[in-house]
Every structure is written in structure tokens, then in C-alpha cells.
Amino acid sequence: MDIAKDPINVLQITDTHLYAVHSGTLLKINTHGSLSAVLDKVSSNEGQIDLILATGDIAQDASPSSYQHFMKYMERFDAPVRWVPGNHDSGDVMQEVAGELGLSNKVELIGNWQFIMLDSSRINHVDGYLSAEELRVLETALKEAEADPRIEHSLVTLHHNPVPGSSAWMRDIGLRNDREFLALLRRSPTLRCVVYGHIHQALDFKLAGIRFFCTPSTCIQFKPEVIDFALDSVNPGYRRLKLFADGSIESEVIRIDGSQFRPDFASAGY
Ligand SMILES: [Fe+2]
């Protein structure tokens, strides 16, 4: 994937929560249907796509079929796809389904940007944790970036939020070893941004000189700044990240139109 590009056009598609069966619904939203609507929006809005990052909760049921469905959906775009597991996923099943296609690769280079894909999931836990092995992948890649003159900028992606969400109920579902993670990032002169999903909302903020992006799910949305679980009425969408050779970033969340995908607002959880 080592091609000179300026800017690199990256799309983030997250929390698709697909089921093996196309009729599967999450809080009354048909997740296949809402993903298809988001992908139609991508098709009508985007030109050349250089990379698609699928940042976890790709499946709701962790079935091989749900991952095969996702890969099939991605075939309409002429772009490489990289995915990381979320709390609803199985990293092992994802790797198996991906086969030799490289979707589960940990590190990629496009132009002078390095992409580091981390697995923050652990079985039967909603919250996230980066194992010693994942932290080693991160540390090695960031060190490599310092030594390799081709790499000037790094982007790190994972499913779980490494910064607490703004709603009280989200306090305990984020990345548990966030301090360790952030300490590694702060030491890196090439680290520019962190891209994640999990809390189903649009966020774009700076912390310690690093830009953080969280992106709406392609199905249900979580309301920010509330005490108890609540759904938001904003539409599903995706994020576009334009990564420039000078390290600057332009980003935008694009949502579908209409009111076709409305969840069950009375729900007390998901
Ligand atoms: Fe999710």
C-alpha cells in the first residue's frame, strides 16, 4: 500500500453490529439496512478512497457469516479495508474469515503516514484492554516510525474509547489501561491522531497535542452528556479523514438523510 498520496482519503466505518441473518435488528434498527444506507451515502459522496478503517463491533453475533457479509459490502469500493475487533466481535473469527486478504493486519504504510491497528477487545467484557502484545505492537511501530525516514506521521486506531465518554454510564466501558496507552502515544514524535468507535457518537478533540476522533455507528447512536443510557435521535453515518503529507488533518462526519432508521428510544440498554 506504499503509494504517494496527498491527501490520503481515509473513511472510518464503525459499529455496524451486523447479524448472520439480514433481518437482524438492534433496538429495532435493521443493521444491514442502515449500513447499506450509509454505504450508499459513501458512494454518492466520495471519490477515490485510499483506506477504509472498520473500527469494531462489526458483528453483533460474532458469526463468520456476519463478517463475510461485511466483506461483501466492502467489495463495492475499490479500497483496502482494515478492521479491528470490538466487544461484540471475535478477533479470531475475523482473522479466519479474512484469510490472506490482510484485513486484520496491524501496521500499514500509505505515503508518509503509518496506520497502526490495535485489538482492545477481550472476551466477555464490554470494556477494553490492550494486552502486553498489543502494546508491544504499538511501541514497536512508533519506534520504527522514528527510525524510518519514509514515515512522518502515525495514526492509531482501536475500538474502545481511550478517553472517558461524556455520559456517566460510559465511565466503565472504555479502555482500562488508558494511561499506559496515552503514555506511549505522548512519547512519539510522529503520532498525530487516534481513531475509535464504541461510544456511538461524533467527537473531534485535542488532548496533549493529539487529535482524537470518535465516529457515529452505522446503526444506533448514544446520547452524549447524560447520566443513564439514552439513545440519540441523530442519524447513522461515517467519518472522512483527509490526511495531508504535512501532518495536518481535515475531518468530517457525514450522516444519511431522512428518518428511515429510528431506534426504540424507550430502550434502557443495548
Ligand atoms: Fe458498538
Coordinates of N, CA and C in Angstrom, one line a residue, residues 1 51 82 102 105-110 113-117:
M1 N 0.8 -1.2 0.0 CA 0.0 0.0 0.0 C 0.9 1.3 0.0
L51 N -8.2 4.1 1.9 CA -8.3 3.1 3.0 C -9.6 3.2 3.8
R82 N -9.2 -2.3 6.5 CA -8.6 -2.9 7.7 C -9.5 -2.8 8.9
G102 N -5.6 -9.8 4.5 CA -4.9 -8.7 5.2 C -5.7 -7.8 6.0
N105 N -4.4 -7.0 9.4 CA -3.0 -6.5 9.6 C -2.9 -5.5 10.6
K106 N -1.8 -5.4 11.3 CA -1.6 -4.5 12.4 C -1.0 -3.2 12.0
V107 N -0.2 -3.2 10.9 CA 0.5 -2.0 10.6 C 0.5 -1.8 9.0
E108 N 0.2 -0.6 8.5 CA 0.3 -0.4 7.1 C 0.9 1.0 6.9
L109 N 1.5 1.2 5.7 CA 2.1 2.5 5.4 C 1.4 2.9 4.1
I110 N 0.9 4.2 4.1 CA 0.4 4.8 2.8 C 1.1 6.2 2.8
W113 N 2.4 8.3 5.9 CA 1.5 8.0 7.1 C 1.6 6.5 7.4
Q114 N 1.8 6.2 8.7 CA 1.7 4.9 9.2 C 0.4 4.7 9.9
F115 N -0.2 3.5 9.7 CA -1.5 3.2 10.3 C -1.3 2.0 11.2
I116 N -1.7 2.2 12.5 CA -1.5 1.1 13.5 C -2.8 0.7 14.0
M117 N -3.2 -0.6 13.8 CA -4.5 -1.1 14.1 C -4.4 -2.0 15.4

